[in-house]
Amino acid sequence: MFIGTTEAATLLSITTQRIRVLLKQGRIQGAKKINGKTWVIPLYQGMPRISKGKRGPKPKWKHTRHCARNTVHINRQNLGINQKNKNTDLTEKLDLKPRPSRATF
């Protein structure tokens, strides 16, 4: 059985303009245009079949931002002194104390 756009709109509870947009996108299965003007839509078990649409590209602003690289800043003078003294123990020069947590209860 075949129906027109207005009957399909009432069956699907959407507007006729939305039916025309779906027809233009080719999302209603088996629909054909006759006489260059009128759409004919087939029914499958009493309803027209509409294929699912694509969701489009992801927005650019929604990408996760990359964190900055972790860097260790070392005083260049201390490196020169350590090379002269052949000191490889850096724990004396670096402050390796753990930071206190900021959580307050």
PDB file of C-alpha atoms in Angstrom:
ATOM      1  CA  MET A   1       0.000   0.000   0.000  1.00  0.00           C
ATOM      2  CA  PHE A   2       1.258   3.499  -0.835  1.00  0.00           C
ATOM      3  CA  ILE A   3       0.463   6.850   0.788  1.00  0.00           C
ATOM      4  CA  GLY A   4       1.354  10.523   0.288  1.00  0.00           C
ATOM      5  CA  THR A   5       3.257  12.957   2.485  1.00  0.00           C
ATOM      6  CA  THR A   6       0.258  14.194   4.485  1.00  0.00           C
ATOM      7  CA  GLU A   7      -0.887  10.668   5.379  1.00  0.00           C
ATOM      8  CA  ALA A   8       2.676   9.715   6.352  1.00  0.00           C
ATOM      9  CA  ALA A   9       2.904  12.804   8.552  1.00  0.00           C
ATOM     10  CA  THR A  10      -0.283  11.886  10.418  1.00  0.00           C
ATOM     11  CA  LEU A  11       0.872   8.277  10.877  1.00  0.00           C
ATOM     12  CA  LEU A  12       4.254   9.347  12.257  1.00  0.00           C
ATOM     13  CA  SER A  13       2.864  12.318  14.248  1.00  0.00           C
ATOM     14  CA  ILE A  14       5.265  14.785  12.618  1.00  0.00           C
ATOM     15  CA  THR A  15       4.734  17.704  10.245  1.00  0.00           C
ATOM     16  CA  THR A  16       4.542  17.379   6.477  1.00  0.00           C
ATOM     17  CA  GLN A  17       7.556  19.654   6.129  1.00  0.00           C
ATOM     18  CA  ARG A  18       9.610  17.218   8.228  1.00  0.00           C
ATOM     19  CA  ILE A  19       8.452  14.381   5.944  1.00  0.00           C
ATOM     20  CA  ARG A  20       9.639  16.398   2.929  1.00  0.00           C
ATOM     21  CA  VAL A  21      13.030  16.968   4.549  1.00  0.00           C
ATOM     22  CA  LEU A  22      13.370  13.231   5.245  1.00  0.00           C
ATOM     23  CA  LEU A  23      12.386  12.485   1.642  1.00  0.00           C
ATOM     24  CA  LYS A  24      14.965  14.936   0.318  1.00  0.00           C
ATOM     25  CA  GLN A  25      17.656  13.299   2.486  1.00  0.00           C
ATOM     26  CA  GLY A  26      16.590   9.876   1.172  1.00  0.00           C
ATOM     27  CA  ARG A  27      15.851   8.525   4.640  1.00  0.00           C
ATOM     28  CA  ILE A  28      12.363   7.116   3.928  1.00  0.00           C
ATOM     29  CA  GLN A  29      12.867   3.666   2.422  1.00  0.00           C
ATOM     30  CA  GLY A  30      11.234   2.912  -0.910  1.00  0.00           C
ATOM     31  CA  ALA A  31       9.818   6.416  -1.437  1.00  0.00           C
ATOM     32  CA  LYS A  32       9.597   7.578  -5.054  1.00  0.00           C
ATOM     33  CA  LYS A  33       8.554  10.731  -6.815  1.00  0.00           C
ATOM     34  CA  ILE A  34       5.968  10.346  -9.575  1.00  0.00           C
ATOM     35  CA  ASN A  35       5.161  12.958 -12.230  1.00  0.00           C
ATOM     36  CA  GLY A  36       8.052  15.056 -10.855  1.00  0.00           C
ATOM     37  CA  LYS A  37       5.774  16.451  -8.162  1.00  0.00           C
ATOM     38  CA  THR A  38       4.081  13.862  -5.925  1.00  0.00           C
ATOM     39  CA  TRP A  39       5.822  11.568  -3.453  1.00  0.00           C
ATOM     40  CA  VAL A  40       4.653   7.965  -3.050  1.00  0.00           C
ATOM     41  CA  ILE A  41       5.661   6.315   0.231  1.00  0.00           C
ATOM     42  CA  PRO A  42       5.289   2.545   0.767  1.00  0.00           C
ATOM     43  CA  LEU A  43       4.011   1.140   4.058  1.00  0.00           C
ATOM     44  CA  TYR A  44       5.716  -1.704   5.912  1.00  0.00           C
ATOM     45  CA  GLN A  45       3.390  -3.247   8.505  1.00  0.00           C
ATOM     46  CA  GLY A  46       1.229  -0.129   8.433  1.00  0.00           C
ATOM     47  CA  MET A  47       4.041   2.425   8.895  1.00  0.00           C
ATOM     48  CA  PRO A  48       6.673   4.038   6.659  1.00  0.00           C
ATOM     49  CA  ARG A  49      10.277   3.008   7.386  1.00  0.00           C
ATOM     50  CA  ILE A  50      12.673   5.822   8.243  1.00  0.00           C
ATOM     51  CA  SER A  51      16.389   5.106   8.455  1.00  0.00           C
ATOM     52  CA  LYS A  52      18.433   6.626  11.260  1.00  0.00           C
ATOM     53  CA  GLY A  53      20.391   9.768  10.532  1.00  0.00           C
ATOM     54  CA  LYS A  54      24.034  10.499  11.186  1.00  0.00           C
ATOM     55  CA  ARG A  55      24.978  12.724  14.071  1.00  0.00           C
ATOM     56  CA  GLY A  56      27.516  14.848  12.196  1.00  0.00           C
ATOM     57  CA  PRO A  57      31.024  15.913  13.162  1.00  0.00           C
ATOM     58  CA  LYS A  58      32.051  16.531  16.742  1.00  0.00           C
ATOM     59  CA  PRO A  59      32.426  20.185  17.741  1.00  0.00           C
ATOM     60  CA  LYS A  60      35.940  21.633  17.840  1.00  0.00           C
ATOM     61  CA  TRP A  61      35.543  23.216  21.268  1.00  0.00           C
ATOM     62  CA  LYS A  62      34.722  19.905  22.930  1.00  0.00           C
ATOM     63  CA  HIS A  63      38.151  18.298  22.480  1.00  0.00           C
ATOM     64  CA  THR A  64      40.019  17.594  25.693  1.00  0.00           C
ATOM     65  CA  ARG A  65      42.948  19.862  26.230  1.00  0.00           C
ATOM     66  CA  HIS A  66      46.347  18.364  26.764  1.00  0.00           C
ATOM     67  CA  CYS A  67      48.053  19.038  30.057  1.00  0.00           C
ATOM     68  CA  ALA A  68      51.330  20.910  30.133  1.00  0.00           C
ATOM     69  CA  ARG A  69      54.473  18.850  30.329  1.00  0.00           C
ATOM     70  CA  ASN A  70      55.987  18.336  33.742  1.00  0.00           C
ATOM     71  CA  THR A  71      59.377  19.994  33.919  1.00  0.00           C
ATOM     72  CA  VAL A  72      62.025  20.160  36.610  1.00  0.00           C
ATOM     73  CA  HIS A  73      63.870  23.468  36.822  1.00  0.00           C
ATOM     74  CA  ILE A  74      67.465  23.134  37.994  1.00  0.00           C
ATOM     75  CA  ASN A  75      69.815  26.003  38.610  1.00  0.00           C
ATOM     76  CA  ARG A  76      72.510  26.011  35.903  1.00  0.00           C
ATOM     77  CA  GLN A  77      75.154  27.219  38.376  1.00  0.00           C
ATOM     78  CA  ASN A  78      74.581  24.189  40.586  1.00  0.00           C
ATOM     79  CA  LEU A  79      75.090  21.912  37.590  1.00  0.00           C
ATOM     80  CA  GLY A  80      78.434  23.558  36.825  1.00  0.00           C
ATOM     81  CA  ILE A  81      79.566  23.242  40.443  1.00  0.00           C
ATOM     82  CA  ASN A  82      78.515  19.587  40.557  1.00  0.00           C
ATOM     83  CA  GLN A  83      80.469  18.856  37.364  1.00  0.00           C
ATOM     84  CA  LYS A  84      83.614  20.405  38.811  1.00  0.00           C
ATOM     85  CA  ASN A  85      83.246  18.594  42.145  1.00  0.00           C
ATOM     86  CA  LYS A  86      82.044  15.405  40.429  1.00  0.00           C
ATOM     87  CA  ASN A  87      79.067  15.373  42.769  1.00  0.00           C
ATOM     88  CA  THR A  88      76.290  13.126  41.478  1.00  0.00           C
ATOM     89  CA  ASP A  89      74.077  13.275  44.564  1.00  0.00           C
ATOM     90  CA  LEU A  90      71.353  15.749  43.625  1.00  0.00           C
ATOM     91  CA  THR A  91      69.188  15.252  46.694  1.00  0.00           C
ATOM     92  CA  GLU A  92      71.221  17.848  48.588  1.00  0.00           C
ATOM     93  CA  LYS A  93      70.552  20.537  45.993  1.00  0.00           C
ATOM     94  CA  LEU A  94      66.928  19.712  45.193  1.00  0.00           C
ATOM     95  CA  ASP A  95      64.090  20.293  47.593  1.00  0.00           C
ATOM     96  CA  LEU A  96      62.279  16.937  47.505  1.00  0.00           C
ATOM     97  CA  LYS A  97      59.858  17.510  50.381  1.00  0.00           C
ATOM     98  CA  PRO A  98      56.266  16.432  49.674  1.00  0.00           C
ATOM     99  CA  ARG A  99      53.775  19.254  49.462  1.00  0.00           C
ATOM    100  CA  PRO A 100      51.025  19.391  52.075  1.00  0.00           C
ATOM    101  CA  SER A 101      47.585  18.520  50.779  1.00  0.00           C
ATOM    102  CA  ARG A 102      45.138  21.365  50.261  1.00  0.00           C
ATOM    103  CA  ALA A 103      42.120  19.386  51.385  1.00  0.00           C
ATOM    104  CA  THR A 104      40.471  20.949  54.412  1.00  0.00           C
ATOM    105  CA  PHE A 105      37.670  19.317  56.296  1.00  0.00           C
TER     106      PHE A 105
END
